[in-house]
XYZ file of C-alpha atoms in Angstrom:
483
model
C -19.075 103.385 64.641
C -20.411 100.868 67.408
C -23.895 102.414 66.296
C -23.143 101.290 62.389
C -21.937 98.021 63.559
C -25.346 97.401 65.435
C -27.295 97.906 62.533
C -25.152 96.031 60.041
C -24.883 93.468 62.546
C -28.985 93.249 62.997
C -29.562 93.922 59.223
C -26.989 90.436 58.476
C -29.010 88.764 61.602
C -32.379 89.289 60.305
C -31.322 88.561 56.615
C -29.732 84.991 57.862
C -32.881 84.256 60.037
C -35.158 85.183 56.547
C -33.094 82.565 54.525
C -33.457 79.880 57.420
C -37.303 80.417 57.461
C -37.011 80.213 53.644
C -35.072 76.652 53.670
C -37.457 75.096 56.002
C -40.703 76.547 53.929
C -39.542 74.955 51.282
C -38.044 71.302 52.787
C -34.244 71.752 52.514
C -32.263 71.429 55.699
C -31.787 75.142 57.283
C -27.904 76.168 56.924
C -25.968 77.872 59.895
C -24.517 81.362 59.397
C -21.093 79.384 59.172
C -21.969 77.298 57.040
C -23.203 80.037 54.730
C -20.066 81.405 54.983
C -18.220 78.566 54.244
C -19.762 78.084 50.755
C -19.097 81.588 49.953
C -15.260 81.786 50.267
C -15.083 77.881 48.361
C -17.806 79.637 45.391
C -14.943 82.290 45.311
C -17.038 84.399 43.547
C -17.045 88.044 44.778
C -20.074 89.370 42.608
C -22.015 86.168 44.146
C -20.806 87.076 47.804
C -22.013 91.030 46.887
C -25.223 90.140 45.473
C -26.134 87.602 48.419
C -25.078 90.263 50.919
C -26.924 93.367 49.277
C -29.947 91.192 49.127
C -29.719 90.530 52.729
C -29.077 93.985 53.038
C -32.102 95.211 51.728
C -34.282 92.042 53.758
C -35.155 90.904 50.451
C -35.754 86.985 49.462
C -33.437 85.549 47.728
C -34.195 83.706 44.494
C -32.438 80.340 44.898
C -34.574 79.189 47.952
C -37.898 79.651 45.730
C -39.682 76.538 44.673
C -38.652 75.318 40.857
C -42.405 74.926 38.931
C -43.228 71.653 37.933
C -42.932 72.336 33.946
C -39.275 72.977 34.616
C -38.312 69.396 35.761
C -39.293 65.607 34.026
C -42.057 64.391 36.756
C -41.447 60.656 37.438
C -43.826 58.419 36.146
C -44.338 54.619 35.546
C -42.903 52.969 31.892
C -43.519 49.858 30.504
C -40.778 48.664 28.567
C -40.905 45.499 25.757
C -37.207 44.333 25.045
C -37.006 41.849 22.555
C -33.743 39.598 22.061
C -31.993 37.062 20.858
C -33.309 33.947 23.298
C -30.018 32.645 24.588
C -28.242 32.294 28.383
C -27.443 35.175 29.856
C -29.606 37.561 28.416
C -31.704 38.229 31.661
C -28.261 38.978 33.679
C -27.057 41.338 31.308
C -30.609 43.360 30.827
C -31.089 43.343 34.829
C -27.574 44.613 34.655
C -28.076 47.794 33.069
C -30.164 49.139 35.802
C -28.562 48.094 38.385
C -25.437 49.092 37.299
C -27.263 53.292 37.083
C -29.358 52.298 40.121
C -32.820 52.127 38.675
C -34.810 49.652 40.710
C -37.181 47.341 38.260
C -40.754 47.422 39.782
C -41.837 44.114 37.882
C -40.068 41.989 35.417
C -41.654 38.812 33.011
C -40.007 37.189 30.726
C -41.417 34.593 28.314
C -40.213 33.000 24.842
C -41.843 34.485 21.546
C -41.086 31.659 19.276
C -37.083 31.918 17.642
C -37.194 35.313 20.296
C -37.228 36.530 24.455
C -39.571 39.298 25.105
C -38.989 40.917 28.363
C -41.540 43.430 29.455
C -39.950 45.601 32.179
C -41.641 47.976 34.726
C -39.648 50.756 35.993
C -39.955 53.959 37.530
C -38.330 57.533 36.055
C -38.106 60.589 34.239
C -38.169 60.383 30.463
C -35.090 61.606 29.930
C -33.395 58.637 32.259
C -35.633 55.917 30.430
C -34.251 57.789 27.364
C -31.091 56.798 28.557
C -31.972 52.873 29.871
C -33.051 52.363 26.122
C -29.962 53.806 24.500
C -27.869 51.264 26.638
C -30.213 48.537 26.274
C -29.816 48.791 22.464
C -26.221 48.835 22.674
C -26.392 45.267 23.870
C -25.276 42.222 21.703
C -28.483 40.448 20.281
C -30.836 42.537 21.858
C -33.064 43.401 18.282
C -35.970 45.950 19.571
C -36.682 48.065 22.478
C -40.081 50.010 23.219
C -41.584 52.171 25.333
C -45.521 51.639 25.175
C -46.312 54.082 28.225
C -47.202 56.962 25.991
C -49.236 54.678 23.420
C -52.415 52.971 23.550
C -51.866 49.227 25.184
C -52.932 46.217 26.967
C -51.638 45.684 30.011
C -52.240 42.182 32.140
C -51.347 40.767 35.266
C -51.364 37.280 36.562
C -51.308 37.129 40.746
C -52.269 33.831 43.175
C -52.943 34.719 46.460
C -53.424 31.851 49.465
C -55.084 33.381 52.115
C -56.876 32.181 55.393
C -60.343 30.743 54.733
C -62.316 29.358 57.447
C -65.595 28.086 57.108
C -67.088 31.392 58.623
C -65.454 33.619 56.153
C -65.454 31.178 53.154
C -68.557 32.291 51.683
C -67.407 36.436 51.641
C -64.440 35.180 50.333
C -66.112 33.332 47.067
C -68.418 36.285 47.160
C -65.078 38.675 46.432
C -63.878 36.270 44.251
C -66.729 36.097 42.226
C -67.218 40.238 41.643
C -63.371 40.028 40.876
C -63.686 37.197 38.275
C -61.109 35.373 39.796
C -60.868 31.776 40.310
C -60.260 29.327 42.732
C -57.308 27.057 42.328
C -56.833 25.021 45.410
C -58.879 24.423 48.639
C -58.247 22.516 51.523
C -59.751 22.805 55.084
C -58.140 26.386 56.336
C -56.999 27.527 53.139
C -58.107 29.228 49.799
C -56.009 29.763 46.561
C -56.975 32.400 44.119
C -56.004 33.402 41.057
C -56.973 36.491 39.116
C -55.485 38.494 36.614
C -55.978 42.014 35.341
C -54.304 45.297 35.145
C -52.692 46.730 38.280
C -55.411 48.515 40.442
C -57.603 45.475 39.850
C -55.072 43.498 41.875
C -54.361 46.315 44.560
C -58.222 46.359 45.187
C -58.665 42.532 45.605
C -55.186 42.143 48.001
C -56.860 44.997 49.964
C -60.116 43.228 50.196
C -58.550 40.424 51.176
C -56.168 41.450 53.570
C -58.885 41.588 56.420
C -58.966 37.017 56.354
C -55.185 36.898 56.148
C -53.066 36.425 53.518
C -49.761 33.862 53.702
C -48.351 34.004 50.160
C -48.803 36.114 46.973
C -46.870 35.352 43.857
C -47.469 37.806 40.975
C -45.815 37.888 37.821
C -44.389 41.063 36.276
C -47.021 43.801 34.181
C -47.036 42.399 29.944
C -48.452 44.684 27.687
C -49.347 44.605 23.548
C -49.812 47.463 21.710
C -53.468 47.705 20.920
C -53.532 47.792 17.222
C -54.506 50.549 14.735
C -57.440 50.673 12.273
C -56.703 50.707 8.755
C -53.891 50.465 6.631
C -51.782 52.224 8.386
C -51.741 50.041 11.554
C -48.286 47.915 12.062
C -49.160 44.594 10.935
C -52.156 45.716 8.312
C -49.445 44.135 5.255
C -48.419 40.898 7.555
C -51.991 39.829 7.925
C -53.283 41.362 4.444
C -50.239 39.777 2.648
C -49.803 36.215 4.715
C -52.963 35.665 6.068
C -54.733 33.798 2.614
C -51.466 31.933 2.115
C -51.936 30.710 5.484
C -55.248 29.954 4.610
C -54.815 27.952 2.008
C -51.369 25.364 2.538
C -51.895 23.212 5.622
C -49.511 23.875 8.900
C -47.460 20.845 8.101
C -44.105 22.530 9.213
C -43.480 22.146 13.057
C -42.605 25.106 15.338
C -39.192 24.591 15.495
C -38.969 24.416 11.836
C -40.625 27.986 11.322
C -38.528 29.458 14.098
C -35.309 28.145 12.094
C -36.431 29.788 8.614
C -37.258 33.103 11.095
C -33.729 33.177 12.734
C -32.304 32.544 8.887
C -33.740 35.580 7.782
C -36.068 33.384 5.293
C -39.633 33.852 7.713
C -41.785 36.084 8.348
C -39.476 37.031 12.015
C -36.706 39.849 11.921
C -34.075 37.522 10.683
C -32.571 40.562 9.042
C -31.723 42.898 12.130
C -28.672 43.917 13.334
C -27.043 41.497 15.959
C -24.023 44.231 16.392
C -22.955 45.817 19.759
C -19.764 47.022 21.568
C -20.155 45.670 24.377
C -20.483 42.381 24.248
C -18.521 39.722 21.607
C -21.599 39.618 18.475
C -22.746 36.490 17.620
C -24.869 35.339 14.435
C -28.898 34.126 15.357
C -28.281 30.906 13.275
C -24.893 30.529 15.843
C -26.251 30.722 19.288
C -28.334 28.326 21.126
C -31.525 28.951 22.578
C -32.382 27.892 26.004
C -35.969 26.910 25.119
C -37.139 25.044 22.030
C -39.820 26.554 20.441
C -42.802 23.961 20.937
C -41.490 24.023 25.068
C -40.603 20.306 24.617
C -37.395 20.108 27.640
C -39.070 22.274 29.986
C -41.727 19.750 31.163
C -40.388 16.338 30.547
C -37.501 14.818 31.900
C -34.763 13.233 29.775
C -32.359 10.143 30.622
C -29.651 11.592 32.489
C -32.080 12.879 35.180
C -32.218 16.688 34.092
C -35.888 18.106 34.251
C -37.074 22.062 35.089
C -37.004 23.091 38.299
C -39.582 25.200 40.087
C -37.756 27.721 42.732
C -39.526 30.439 45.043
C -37.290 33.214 46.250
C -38.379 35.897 48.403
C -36.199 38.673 48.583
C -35.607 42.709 49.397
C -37.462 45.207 46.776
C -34.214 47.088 46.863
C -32.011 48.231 43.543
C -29.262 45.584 42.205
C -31.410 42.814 43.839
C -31.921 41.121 40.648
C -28.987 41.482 39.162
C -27.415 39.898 41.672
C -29.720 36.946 41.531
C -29.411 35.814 38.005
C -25.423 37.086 38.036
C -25.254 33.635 40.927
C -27.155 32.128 38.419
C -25.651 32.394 35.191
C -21.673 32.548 36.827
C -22.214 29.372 37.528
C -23.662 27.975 34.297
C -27.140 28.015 34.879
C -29.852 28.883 32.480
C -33.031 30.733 33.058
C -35.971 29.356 31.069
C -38.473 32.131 32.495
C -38.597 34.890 35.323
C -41.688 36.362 37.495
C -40.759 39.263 39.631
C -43.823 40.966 41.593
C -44.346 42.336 45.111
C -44.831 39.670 47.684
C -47.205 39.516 50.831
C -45.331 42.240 52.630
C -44.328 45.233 52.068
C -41.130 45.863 50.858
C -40.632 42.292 49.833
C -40.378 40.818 46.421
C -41.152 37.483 45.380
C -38.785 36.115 42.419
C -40.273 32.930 40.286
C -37.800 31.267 38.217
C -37.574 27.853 35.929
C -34.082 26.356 35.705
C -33.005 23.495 34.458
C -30.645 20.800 35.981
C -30.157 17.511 37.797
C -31.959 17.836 41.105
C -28.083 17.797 43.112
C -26.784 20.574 40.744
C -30.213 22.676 41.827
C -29.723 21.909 45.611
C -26.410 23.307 44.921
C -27.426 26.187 44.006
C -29.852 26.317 46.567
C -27.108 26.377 48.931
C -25.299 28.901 47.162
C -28.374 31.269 46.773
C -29.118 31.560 50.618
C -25.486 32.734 51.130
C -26.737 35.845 49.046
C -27.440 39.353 51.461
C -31.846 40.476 50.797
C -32.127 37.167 50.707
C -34.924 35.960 53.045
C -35.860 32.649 51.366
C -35.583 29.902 48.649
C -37.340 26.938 48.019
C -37.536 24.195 45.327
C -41.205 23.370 45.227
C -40.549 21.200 42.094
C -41.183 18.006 44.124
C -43.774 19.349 45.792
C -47.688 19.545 44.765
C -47.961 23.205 43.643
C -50.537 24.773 41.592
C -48.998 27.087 38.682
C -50.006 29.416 35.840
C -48.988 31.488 33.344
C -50.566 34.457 31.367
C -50.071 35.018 27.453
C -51.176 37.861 25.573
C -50.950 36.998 21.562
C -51.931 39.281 18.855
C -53.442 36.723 15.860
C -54.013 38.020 12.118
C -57.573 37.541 11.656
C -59.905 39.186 8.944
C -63.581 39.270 8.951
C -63.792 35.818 7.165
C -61.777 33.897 9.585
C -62.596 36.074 12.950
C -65.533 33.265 13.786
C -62.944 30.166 13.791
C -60.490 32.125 15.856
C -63.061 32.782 18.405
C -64.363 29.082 18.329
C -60.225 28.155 19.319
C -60.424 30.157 21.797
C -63.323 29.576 23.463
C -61.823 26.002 23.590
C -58.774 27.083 25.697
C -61.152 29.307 27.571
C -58.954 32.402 26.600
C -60.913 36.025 26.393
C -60.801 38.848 23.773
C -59.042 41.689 24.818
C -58.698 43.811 21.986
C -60.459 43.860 18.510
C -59.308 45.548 15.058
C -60.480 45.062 11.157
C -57.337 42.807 11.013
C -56.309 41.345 14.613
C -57.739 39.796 17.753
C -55.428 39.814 20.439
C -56.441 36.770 23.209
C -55.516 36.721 26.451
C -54.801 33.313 28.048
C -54.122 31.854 31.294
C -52.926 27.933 32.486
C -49.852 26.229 32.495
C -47.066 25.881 29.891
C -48.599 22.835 27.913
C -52.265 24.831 27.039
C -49.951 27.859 25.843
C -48.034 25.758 24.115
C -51.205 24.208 22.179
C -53.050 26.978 21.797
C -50.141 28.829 19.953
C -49.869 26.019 17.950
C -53.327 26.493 16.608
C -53.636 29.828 15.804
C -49.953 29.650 13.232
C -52.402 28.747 10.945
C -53.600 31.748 10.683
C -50.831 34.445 11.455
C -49.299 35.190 14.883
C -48.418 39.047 14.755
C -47.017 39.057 18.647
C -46.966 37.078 21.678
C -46.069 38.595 24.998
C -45.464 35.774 27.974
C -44.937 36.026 31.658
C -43.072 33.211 33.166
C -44.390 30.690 35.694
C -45.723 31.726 38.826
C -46.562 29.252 41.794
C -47.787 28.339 44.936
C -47.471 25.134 47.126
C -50.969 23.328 47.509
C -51.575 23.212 51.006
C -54.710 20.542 49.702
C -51.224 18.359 49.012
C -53.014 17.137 45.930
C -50.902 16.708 42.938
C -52.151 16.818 39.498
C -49.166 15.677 37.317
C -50.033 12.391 38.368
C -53.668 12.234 36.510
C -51.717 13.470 33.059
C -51.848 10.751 31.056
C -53.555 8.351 32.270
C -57.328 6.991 31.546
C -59.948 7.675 33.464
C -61.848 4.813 35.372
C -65.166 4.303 33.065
């Protein structure tokens, strides 16, 4: 008896030290023979216990410790997401709110207006089957009217980052040389100082912050990843019947209606916009597109000037943790407190693990200090400045899709060689532009090219830095030179 107790004793021994080494070959935490134990009298399975202890038994490996093959699970991978809604306050909140409320963490977020509508174009890393899942809830949200995933399709992507970075007069000339083989450009320069600004996809802005890491870099502001669907040949392609159909009556009537009043026939359902989808939801109370208020006019008027009692857009900088919920719980101290969002950059900052959050609100400059005051009370907070009084240097980056035949491809060119813009994609029917500057040349640019059939505009909001050159250029708008 003592002799059969020795060798079932050694046989359980060396089967509990085989599933250790198993456990640690394979990552998991090893589990104690107790512990082993333990889970077998909560299972409460006898055929499990019997099976476990006959493979021990018999010194053989056991098969839930093996490695699952890669086919089995969803690998997680990068999507790009276009939302478009209903452009009215709260909108960002709620979005952000949906993945923070299941945990997701959004890489990048932009947000710009596309005439009567918001298009947010949303980074964010998962399976399929969860991003499955953000879209389902995303669609159940009031006024939200399409929702795309372009990862598996062929797109444009763009990017819009300024870096400031140490430049002394030793190093300046590398630094143009870098800038130069990046096409970037320089946007500010004063005597220790460079500001840069290039746009791209992705990996072209890893490779120049790398490059540039070595002189020293002391702010980054990026805006979020925006991306168009590169259009289809033929008749088949998505907007083959708008530009067919619209693009000779275009042609022929002069643009004499203003922005605003094409973006009023578009939310009535009378345009060429989707007036006709579905505002419904259960989640939120549904509202009609001719009832709610935008926050931003179409032709941008209130976000530049300031009116009589004082109110004017605000510039504000916040640097904060890349953590989940992080965004959410900006814009939720936002909007609780009445406060509307007229755009929203959200890109990795100088540091890692950081995020630096861009926003344009609008208010009196004691209801923004405020909220100021209210924001830095916020935990991953690190910073946030109003730089609205201050000479800064900002941009923006547009992507728009224009209906343009063979006949009328020349003139759209000739625009937008004025505005300095670049073609980016090319079909028998479209030119899509991309476009950098401030609000006022994207503003005038789109204003030129209605004439001949806007299929889609994607938008990032404003990015900016301080000038450290402390010149300020708002002050040479509008006035004559000196002959």
């Amino acid at each position: 008896m003592a002799a059969t107790a020795t060798a079932t004793a050694a046989s359980l021994y060396s089967s509990r030290v085989h599933l250790q080494k198993q456990s640690k070959s394979h990552g998991f935490p090893a589990k104690s023979p107790n512990s082993l134990q333990v889970a077998q009298i909560i299972d409460g399975k006898k055929m499990r216990n019997a099976t476990l202890l006959s493979a021990a038994s018999t010194d053989k490996a056991v098969t839930t410790g093996q490695p699952v093959s890669p086919t089995a699970c969803d690998r997680v991978r990068r999507h790009t997401i276009s939302v478009f809604v209903g452009d009215e306050s709260g909108i960002i909140n709620r979005i952000a709110g949906v993945f923070a409320r299941r945990g997701y963490n959004i890489e990048s977020l932009a947000v710009g207006l596309n005439e009567d509508k918001a298009m947010f174009t949303i980074v964010v890393l998962g399976t399929d089957k969860v991003l499955k899942q953000v879209v389902e809830q995303l669609n159940k949200l009031v006024n939200v009217i399409k929702v795309e995933d372009l990862s598996k399709e062929p797109h444009v992507e763009r990017e819009l980052m300024l870096v400031k970075l140490n430049a002394d007069p030793t190093t300046r000339s590398e630094i143009m040389w870098l800038v130069d083989i990046f096409r970037a450009k320089i946007v500010d320069t004063s005597e220790h100082t460079l500001t840069i600004e290039v746009t791209g996809d992705p990996g072209k802005m890893v490779a120049l912050k790398t490059n540039l890491e070595k002189f020293g870099i002391k702010e980054i502001a990026r805006t979020g990843k925006i991306a168009l669907r590169r259009e289809k040949m033929g008749e088949t392609a998505p907007f083959w019947r708008f530009s067919a159909a619209s693009y000779p009556h275009h042609i022929k009537e002069s643009s004499h209606e203003t922005v605003a009043e094409k973006t009023k026939l578009g939310l009535n359902g009378n345009g060429n916009g989707n007036g006709n989808a579905s505002s419904g939801g259960d989640v939120y109370p549904v509202e009609l597109y001719n009832d709610f208020k935008p926050v931003l006019d179409a032709h941008w008027g209130v976000v530049c000037d300031e009116d009589s009692s004082g109110c004017r857009s605000h510039t504000l900088s916040i640097l904060v943790n890349n953590a989940p919920g992080v965004l959410n719980l900006i814009t939720g101290a936002i909007s609780r407190r009445g406060y509307n969002i007229q755009s929203l950059a959200s890109g990795h900052a100088e540091k890692e693990g950081l995020s630096r959050i861009t926003t344009v609100i609008p208010g009196t400059d004691e209801n923004i200090d405020k909220l100021v005051r209210q924001l830095q009370k916020l935990i991953d907070l690190h910073e946030v400045k109003d730089i609205t009084h201050m000479p800064f240097a900002e941009r923006e980056l547009m992507l728009i899709k224009v209906a343009a035949h063979t006949s009328a491809r020349r003139d759209v060119l000739d625009i937008a060689h004025v505005f300095r813009a670049k073609a980016i994609d090319v079909s028998d029917h479209t030119i899509t532009l991309e476009v950098t500057g401030d609000i006022r040349k994207m503003a005038a640019l789109q204003t030129q090219l209605e004439v001949y059939g806007i299929c889609e505009v994607a938008r990032t909001g404003r990015v900016a830095l301080v000038r450290e050159s402390g010149v300020d250029s708002t002050y040479l708008r509008g006035y004559s030179l000196p002959l």
